[in-house]
Tab-separated table of C-alpha atoms in Angstrom:
chain	number	residue	atom	x	y	z
A	1	MET	CA	-17.456	-11.416	-9.146
A	2	ASN	CA	-16.621	-13.352	-5.987
A	3	ILE	CA	-13.620	-12.559	-3.814
A	4	TRP	CA	-11.413	-15.237	-5.395
A	5	MET	CA	-12.052	-13.844	-8.877
A	6	VAL	CA	-11.316	-10.330	-7.580
A	7	MET	CA	-8.024	-11.542	-6.120
A	8	VAL	CA	-6.942	-13.387	-9.262
A	9	VAL	CA	-7.836	-10.514	-11.622
A	10	GLY	CA	-6.366	-7.918	-9.227
A	11	GLY	CA	-3.260	-10.078	-8.807
A	12	LEU	CA	-2.790	-10.488	-12.569
A	13	LEU	CA	-3.204	-6.727	-13.076
A	14	THR	CA	-0.683	-6.017	-10.327
A	15	PHE	CA	1.791	-8.511	-11.773
A	16	GLY	CA	1.217	-7.009	-15.237
A	17	MET	CA	2.057	-3.532	-13.949
A	18	ARG	CA	5.158	-4.779	-12.136
A	19	MET	CA	6.277	-6.635	-15.278
A	20	SER	CA	5.269	-3.858	-17.731
A	21	PHE	CA	8.453	-1.889	-18.273
A	22	ILE	CA	10.721	-4.790	-17.404
A	23	TYR	CA	9.151	-6.514	-20.409
A	24	LEU	CA	9.007	-3.384	-22.576
A	25	PHE	CA	12.541	-2.232	-21.772
A	26	GLY	CA	14.141	-0.564	-24.791
A	27	ARG	CA	10.815	-0.430	-26.626
A	28	LEU	CA	8.810	2.117	-24.638
A	29	GLN	CA	9.406	4.774	-21.987
A	30	ILE	CA	7.063	6.344	-19.417
A	31	PRO	CA	5.998	9.872	-20.486
A	32	GLU	CA	7.256	12.583	-18.117
A	33	THR	CA	3.711	13.766	-17.225
A	34	VAL	CA	2.659	10.304	-16.096
A	35	LYS	CA	5.862	9.909	-14.113
A	36	ARG	CA	5.220	13.162	-12.252
A	37	GLY	CA	1.523	12.418	-11.788
A	38	LEU	CA	2.098	9.027	-10.196
A	39	ARG	CA	3.516	10.446	-6.992
A	40	PHE	CA	0.063	11.847	-6.228
A	41	VAL	CA	-1.576	8.425	-6.219
A	42	PRO	CA	-0.821	7.633	-2.551
A	43	PRO	CA	-1.952	10.981	-1.042
A	44	ALA	CA	-5.089	11.002	-3.241
A	45	VAL	CA	-6.241	7.408	-2.704
A	46	LEU	CA	-5.373	7.254	0.989
A	47	SER	CA	-7.086	10.561	1.836
A	48	ALA	CA	-10.127	9.522	-0.188
A	49	ILE	CA	-10.512	6.549	2.159
A	50	VAL	CA	-9.612	8.354	5.390
A	51	ALA	CA	-11.943	11.360	4.958
A	52	PRO	CA	-15.289	9.506	4.821
A	53	ALA	CA	-14.127	7.060	7.520
A	54	LEU	CA	-13.572	9.980	9.919
A	55	LEU	CA	-16.201	12.507	8.816
A	56	MET	CA	-19.114	10.171	8.080
A	57	PRO	CA	-18.921	7.055	10.282
A	58	ASP	CA	-22.662	6.457	9.885
A	59	ASN	CA	-22.792	7.354	6.171
A	60	SER	CA	-23.755	10.990	6.787
A	61	ILE	CA	-21.514	13.934	7.629
A	62	ASP	CA	-21.055	14.342	11.378
A	63	ILE	CA	-18.690	17.077	12.577
A	64	SER	CA	-19.308	17.082	16.319
A	65	LEU	CA	-17.742	15.952	19.583
A	66	GLY	CA	-20.129	13.003	19.427
A	67	ASN	CA	-18.262	11.646	16.393
A	68	PHE	CA	-15.773	9.448	18.261
A	69	ARG	CA	-13.936	8.341	15.144
A	70	LEU	CA	-13.302	11.938	14.089
A	71	MET	CA	-11.944	12.765	17.558
A	72	ALA	CA	-9.657	9.708	17.610
A	73	GLY	CA	-8.636	10.415	13.991
A	74	VAL	CA	-7.573	13.954	14.914
A	75	VAL	CA	-5.414	12.500	17.705
A	76	ALA	CA	-3.801	10.117	15.182
A	77	ILE	CA	-3.220	12.914	12.640
A	78	LEU	CA	-1.501	15.040	15.311
A	79	VAL	CA	0.673	12.114	16.404
A	80	ALA	CA	1.537	11.281	12.771
A	81	TRP	CA	2.408	14.911	12.089
A	82	ARG	CA	4.582	15.341	15.191
A	83	THR	CA	6.306	11.932	15.309
A	84	ARG	CA	6.150	10.498	11.741
A	85	ASN	CA	6.027	7.137	13.507
A	86	PRO	CA	3.494	4.802	11.795
A	87	LEU	CA	3.089	2.326	14.636
A	88	LEU	CA	2.723	5.037	17.279
A	89	THR	CA	0.116	6.734	15.060
A	90	ILE	CA	-1.996	3.582	14.767
A	91	LEU	CA	-1.681	2.677	18.454
A	92	SER	CA	-2.526	6.181	19.707
A	93	GLY	CA	-5.539	6.481	17.382
A	94	MET	CA	-6.847	3.095	18.451
A	95	ALA	CA	-6.193	3.844	22.135
A	96	ALA	CA	-7.994	7.185	21.795
A	97	LEU	CA	-11.059	5.573	20.221
A	98	LEU	CA	-11.184	2.782	22.811
A	99	LEU	CA	-10.806	5.318	25.646
A	100	ILE	CA	-13.603	7.536	24.325
A	101	MET	CA	-15.871	4.518	23.766
A	102	TRP	CA	-15.011	3.156	27.198
A	103	GLY	CA	-15.647	6.579	28.766
A	104	SER	CA	-19.111	6.663	27.206
A	105	GLY	CA	-19.832	3.135	28.344
A	106	ILE	CA	-19.944	1.542	24.877
A	107	VAL	CA	-17.134	-0.991	25.298
B	1	MET	CA	31.488	-17.922	-0.047
B	2	ASP	CA	29.912	-18.088	-3.473
B	3	GLN	CA	29.255	-14.654	-4.984
B	4	THR	CA	25.565	-15.415	-5.630
B	5	VAL	CA	25.010	-16.423	-1.981
B	6	LYS	CA	26.892	-13.329	-0.803
B	7	SER	CA	24.772	-11.102	-3.007
B	8	PHE	CA	21.557	-12.821	-1.859
B	9	LEU	CA	22.449	-12.365	1.831
B	10	ALA	CA	23.395	-8.722	1.237
B	11	GLY	CA	19.905	-8.229	-0.211
B	12	VAL	CA	18.263	-9.799	2.838
B	13	ARG	CA	20.399	-7.653	5.142
B	14	ALA	CA	19.605	-4.435	3.266
B	15	GLU	CA	15.898	-5.301	3.476
B	16	PHE	CA	15.962	-6.079	7.187
B	17	PRO	CA	15.205	-2.604	8.630
B	18	LEU	CA	12.234	-2.399	6.272
B	19	LEU	CA	11.003	-5.813	7.440
B	20	VAL	CA	10.793	-4.554	11.019
B	21	GLY	CA	8.425	-1.848	9.811
B	22	VAL	CA	6.394	-4.161	7.582
B	23	PHE	CA	5.749	-6.844	10.202
B	24	PRO	CA	3.132	-4.921	12.256
B	25	PHE	CA	1.320	-3.953	9.051
B	26	GLY	CA	1.048	-7.638	8.112
B	27	LEU	CA	-0.402	-8.370	11.557
B	28	ILE	CA	-2.938	-5.549	11.207
B	29	TYR	CA	-3.853	-6.700	7.686
B	30	GLY	CA	-4.567	-10.224	8.930
B	31	VAL	CA	-6.775	-9.003	11.771
B	32	LEU	CA	-8.608	-6.596	9.466
B	33	ALA	CA	-9.176	-9.000	6.616
B	34	LEU	CA	-11.070	-11.356	8.923
B	35	ASP	CA	-13.002	-8.446	10.419
B	36	ALA	CA	-13.966	-7.373	6.876
B	37	GLY	CA	-15.589	-10.753	6.333
B	38	LEU	CA	-12.903	-12.606	4.362
B	39	SER	CA	-12.385	-16.279	5.172
B	40	PRO	CA	-8.983	-17.115	6.711
B	41	ALA	CA	-8.078	-18.957	3.476
B	42	ALA	CA	-8.990	-15.985	1.259
B	43	ALA	CA	-7.257	-13.518	3.601
B	44	LEU	CA	-4.054	-15.562	3.483
B	45	ALA	CA	-4.263	-16.214	-0.270
B	46	MET	CA	-4.586	-12.480	-0.919
B	47	SER	CA	-1.144	-11.948	0.667
B	48	SER	CA	0.498	-14.140	-1.959
B	49	ILE	CA	-1.794	-13.509	-4.969
B	50	LEU	CA	-1.877	-9.704	-4.658
B	51	PHE	CA	1.222	-9.339	-2.485
B	52	ALA	CA	0.719	-5.564	-2.173
B	53	GLY	CA	0.170	-4.083	1.285
B	54	SER	CA	-1.912	-0.969	0.714
B	55	ALA	CA	-3.947	-2.612	-2.076
B	56	GLN	CA	-4.799	-5.443	0.323
B	57	PHE	CA	-5.946	-2.979	2.985
B	58	VAL	CA	-8.107	-1.163	0.451
B	59	ALA	CA	-9.525	-4.425	-0.925
B	60	ALA	CA	-10.433	-5.612	2.587
B	61	GLN	CA	-12.097	-2.267	3.325
B	62	LEU	CA	-14.145	-2.440	0.109
B	63	VAL	CA	-15.128	-6.069	0.748
B	64	SER	CA	-16.488	-5.047	4.165
B	65	GLN	CA	-18.604	-2.367	2.431
B	66	SER	CA	-19.779	-4.954	-0.128
B	67	ALA	CA	-18.457	-2.960	-3.094
B	68	PRO	CA	-18.839	-4.768	-6.442
B	69	GLY	CA	-15.888	-6.840	-7.674
B	70	LEU	CA	-15.176	-4.618	-10.651
B	71	VAL	CA	-14.810	-1.540	-8.426
B	72	ILE	CA	-12.455	-3.429	-6.103
B	73	VAL	CA	-10.333	-4.565	-9.077
B	74	LEU	CA	-10.229	-1.005	-10.498
B	75	THR	CA	-9.228	0.426	-7.125
B	76	ILE	CA	-6.491	-2.200	-6.731
B	77	ALA	CA	-5.201	-1.190	-10.172
B	78	ILE	CA	-5.113	2.533	-9.271
B	79	VAL	CA	-3.427	1.882	-5.928
B	80	ASN	CA	-0.802	-0.300	-7.647
B	81	LEU	CA	-0.134	2.017	-10.607
B	82	ARG	CA	3.086	3.177	-8.970
B	83	HIS	CA	4.615	-0.248	-9.587
B	84	MET	CA	4.922	0.697	-13.261
B	85	LEU	CA	7.352	3.409	-12.187
B	86	TYR	CA	9.409	0.885	-10.235
B	87	SER	CA	9.278	-1.446	-13.211
B	88	ALA	CA	10.635	1.257	-15.530
B	89	SER	CA	13.309	2.280	-13.057
B	90	ILE	CA	14.616	-1.224	-12.370
B	91	ALA	CA	14.264	-2.557	-15.948
B	92	PRO	CA	17.707	-1.544	-17.291
B	93	PHE	CA	19.480	-3.458	-14.517
B	94	ILE	CA	17.759	-6.779	-15.193
B	95	ALA	CA	17.303	-6.428	-18.970
B	96	ARG	CA	19.783	-9.224	-19.731
B	97	LEU	CA	18.205	-11.853	-17.468
B	98	PRO	CA	16.170	-14.769	-18.859
B	99	ALA	CA	12.369	-14.410	-18.861
B	100	ARG	CA	11.778	-16.672	-15.824
B	101	TRP	CA	14.041	-14.463	-13.686
B	102	LYS	CA	12.283	-11.340	-14.925
B	103	MET	CA	8.901	-12.819	-14.006
B	104	LEU	CA	10.068	-13.908	-10.561
B	105	LEU	CA	11.602	-10.498	-9.798
B	106	ALA	CA	8.543	-8.666	-11.179
B	107	TYR	CA	6.335	-10.657	-8.793
B	108	LEU	CA	8.586	-9.613	-5.905
B	109	LEU	CA	8.706	-5.925	-6.946
B	110	THR	CA	7.067	-4.161	-3.979
B	111	ASP	CA	7.714	-0.669	-2.540
B	112	GLU	CA	10.138	-2.052	0.006
B	113	ALA	CA	12.032	-4.459	-2.280
B	114	TYR	CA	12.318	-1.692	-4.870
B	115	ALA	CA	13.658	0.792	-2.316
B	116	ALA	CA	16.459	-1.495	-1.132
B	117	THR	CA	17.316	-2.828	-4.603
B	118	ILE	CA	17.436	0.460	-6.503
B	119	LEU	CA	19.776	1.943	-3.865
B	120	HIS	CA	22.044	-1.058	-4.395
B	121	TYR	CA	21.946	-0.801	-8.196
B	122	GLU	CA	22.586	2.946	-8.090
B	123	LYS	CA	25.693	2.268	-6.025
B	124	THR	CA	27.091	-0.709	-7.926
B	125	GLY	CA	25.537	-0.419	-11.384
B	126	PHE	CA	24.938	-3.657	-13.257
B	127	THR	CA	26.761	-6.660	-11.782
B	128	PRO	CA	26.531	-10.349	-12.779
B	129	THR	CA	25.022	-11.267	-9.380
B	130	GLY	CA	22.971	-8.091	-8.783
B	131	HIS	CA	19.707	-9.928	-9.374
B	132	TRP	CA	20.487	-12.176	-6.399
B	133	PHE	CA	20.509	-9.062	-4.207
B	134	PHE	CA	17.068	-8.135	-5.622
B	135	PHE	CA	15.898	-11.715	-5.023
B	136	GLY	CA	17.179	-11.650	-1.411
B	137	ALA	CA	15.442	-8.345	-0.661
B	138	GLY	CA	12.219	-9.486	-2.371
B	139	LEU	CA	12.115	-12.921	-0.768
B	140	GLY	CA	12.890	-11.435	2.655
B	141	LEU	CA	9.898	-9.155	2.332
B	142	TRP	CA	7.673	-11.888	0.868
B	143	THR	CA	8.403	-14.271	3.760
B	144	THR	CA	7.841	-11.569	6.371
B	145	TRP	CA	4.553	-10.519	4.763
B	146	GLN	CA	3.213	-14.088	4.603
B	147	LEU	CA	4.262	-14.829	8.175
B	148	SER	CA	2.909	-11.618	9.690
B	149	SER	CA	-0.423	-11.786	7.871
B	150	ALA	CA	-0.833	-15.440	8.902
B	151	LEU	CA	-0.172	-14.441	12.526
B	152	GLY	CA	-2.669	-11.583	12.218
B	153	ILE	CA	-5.298	-13.955	10.830
B	154	PHE	CA	-4.608	-16.391	13.666
B	155	PHE	CA	-4.835	-13.754	16.427
B	156	GLY	CA	-7.622	-11.827	14.727
B	157	ALA	CA	-9.957	-14.726	15.388
B	158	MET	CA	-9.375	-14.316	19.132
B	159	LEU	CA	-10.184	-10.593	19.437
B	160	PRO	CA	-13.549	-9.587	20.945
B	161	ALA	CA	-16.150	-8.698	18.290
B	162	SER	CA	-17.127	-5.414	19.981
B	163	TRP	CA	-13.671	-3.911	19.364
B	164	PRO	CA	-13.540	-1.300	16.562
B	165	ILE	CA	-10.816	-3.177	14.642
B	166	ASP	CA	-11.907	-1.691	11.293
B	167	PHE	CA	-10.720	1.705	12.538
B	168	ALA	CA	-7.172	0.419	11.934
B	169	VAL	CA	-7.665	1.056	8.176
B	170	PRO	CA	-8.001	4.858	8.303
B	171	LEU	CA	-5.356	4.942	11.051
B	172	THR	CA	-2.924	2.967	8.900
B	173	PHE	CA	-3.593	5.274	5.971
B	174	ILE	CA	-3.090	8.393	8.129
B	175	ALA	CA	0.282	6.941	9.115
B	176	MET	CA	1.127	6.286	5.440
B	177	VAL	CA	-0.110	9.607	4.031
B	178	MET	CA	1.573	12.052	6.438
B	179	PRO	CA	5.166	11.434	5.245
B	180	VAL	CA	4.231	11.996	1.562
B	181	LEU	CA	2.595	15.403	2.220
B	182	LYS	CA	5.898	17.136	1.578
B	183	ASP	CA	4.846	20.017	-0.678
B	184	LYS	CA	1.805	22.025	-1.764
B	185	PRO	CA	0.809	19.875	-4.776
B	186	ALA	CA	0.797	16.747	-2.586
B	187	VAL	CA	-1.267	18.471	0.120
B	188	ALA	CA	-3.673	19.767	-2.540
B	189	ALA	CA	-3.989	16.250	-4.004
B	190	ALA	CA	-4.868	14.902	-0.546
B	191	ILE	CA	-7.369	17.651	0.338
B	192	SER	CA	-9.160	17.666	-3.019
B	193	ALA	CA	-9.449	13.868	-2.955
B	194	ALA	CA	-10.788	13.998	0.622
B	195	VAL	CA	-13.426	16.623	-0.254
B	196	VAL	CA	-14.606	14.756	-3.367
B	197	ALA	CA	-14.667	11.449	-1.461
B	198	VAL	CA	-17.038	12.920	1.143
B	199	MET	CA	-19.207	14.737	-1.424
B	200	ALA	CA	-19.427	11.753	-3.777
B	201	PHE	CA	-19.816	9.181	-0.998
B	202	ALA	CA	-23.403	8.402	-1.988
B	203	LEU	CA	-22.465	7.387	-5.553
B	204	PRO	CA	-23.290	3.738	-6.271
B	205	PHE	CA	-20.662	0.952	-6.369
B	206	LYS	CA	-18.217	3.008	-4.269
B	207	LEU	CA	-17.372	4.893	-7.454
B	208	GLY	CA	-16.877	8.010	-5.307
B	209	LEU	CA	-13.514	6.599	-4.210
B	210	ILE	CA	-12.275	6.207	-7.786
B	211	LEU	CA	-13.585	9.661	-8.743
B	212	ALA	CA	-11.929	11.213	-5.675
B	213	ALA	CA	-8.612	9.513	-6.429
B	214	LEU	CA	-8.650	10.747	-10.037
B	215	VAL	CA	-9.515	14.332	-9.002
B	216	GLY	CA	-6.709	14.268	-6.405
B	217	ILE	CA	-4.109	12.955	-8.855
B	218	LEU	CA	-5.168	15.508	-11.484
B	219	THR	CA	-5.118	18.414	-8.993
B	220	GLY	CA	-1.627	17.502	-7.812
B	221	THR	CA	-0.297	17.110	-11.353
B	222	VAL	CA	-1.781	20.413	-12.576
B	223	LEU	CA	-0.383	22.320	-9.582
B	224	GLU	CA	3.018	20.708	-10.060
B	225	TYR	CA	3.178	21.956	-13.664
B	226	ARG	CA	2.087	25.437	-12.635
B	227	ARG	CA	5.002	25.912	-10.293
């Protein structure tokens, strides 16, 4: 499947889900279990992407000071936790990574 | 002023604070999509065809890791599942509209448009021009998203190649995940998904991501019912 196919199929699926209960109104309701389960989609999917990106930048687990992305990620997590400010989180994480890379002479 | 125009403008106004927050994400998406290897045309088209922020980030990330198309489509579907909830919640208020309106509003039904519109409907209930408010909020977000991702694509081409731009994906997700970790089931969903994602990383076709997401969702749901 090339990227255009992926976009069209993904787009149709997304539209289908947005249209689903608007179309089915009065005919079908969401079961309570599904409704309660759906709120766990964001924490599950997002963490599943973040964890390998921080813990295994070179495709194998690396928990050491030499793992720059883990160090910068920890900075971002702390900033996100303390400030709840999305933009500040992204900027501080990126600044931390650039600083560490610059300090080690990579950039 | 005509009531439909008034309602439309009220929708745009209610959406405005959210637009300020969405704009930088559009910029980052544009920069990232190019960095992931998408052509400028494909990166821009994704913003109108998918029109779903976090799904676009995830898709770009998976494209850069050359995941197979089917896995990308499946992941997009999981990430966008929540829209069914919005659909169910907003359905009673637009049930009497003609099909073309329903389709237009369904296309515009994002997190941010839903948030502004449902607050409005909960306050006013059904009104004859309520769908114009929805349309105003949705179109405001749509325009902002297209504009900001186009700008990101434009500027992304000028950034030095040695910069670790791809790191913006996990950073963006850290920023998005922190506010939803409000109780134990949510934290457990996040931690279990993270552990499985790392352990199952070597699975082919990036299936580890889908497995991790399912384990996380299940863990959260089970814990929620145990309370």
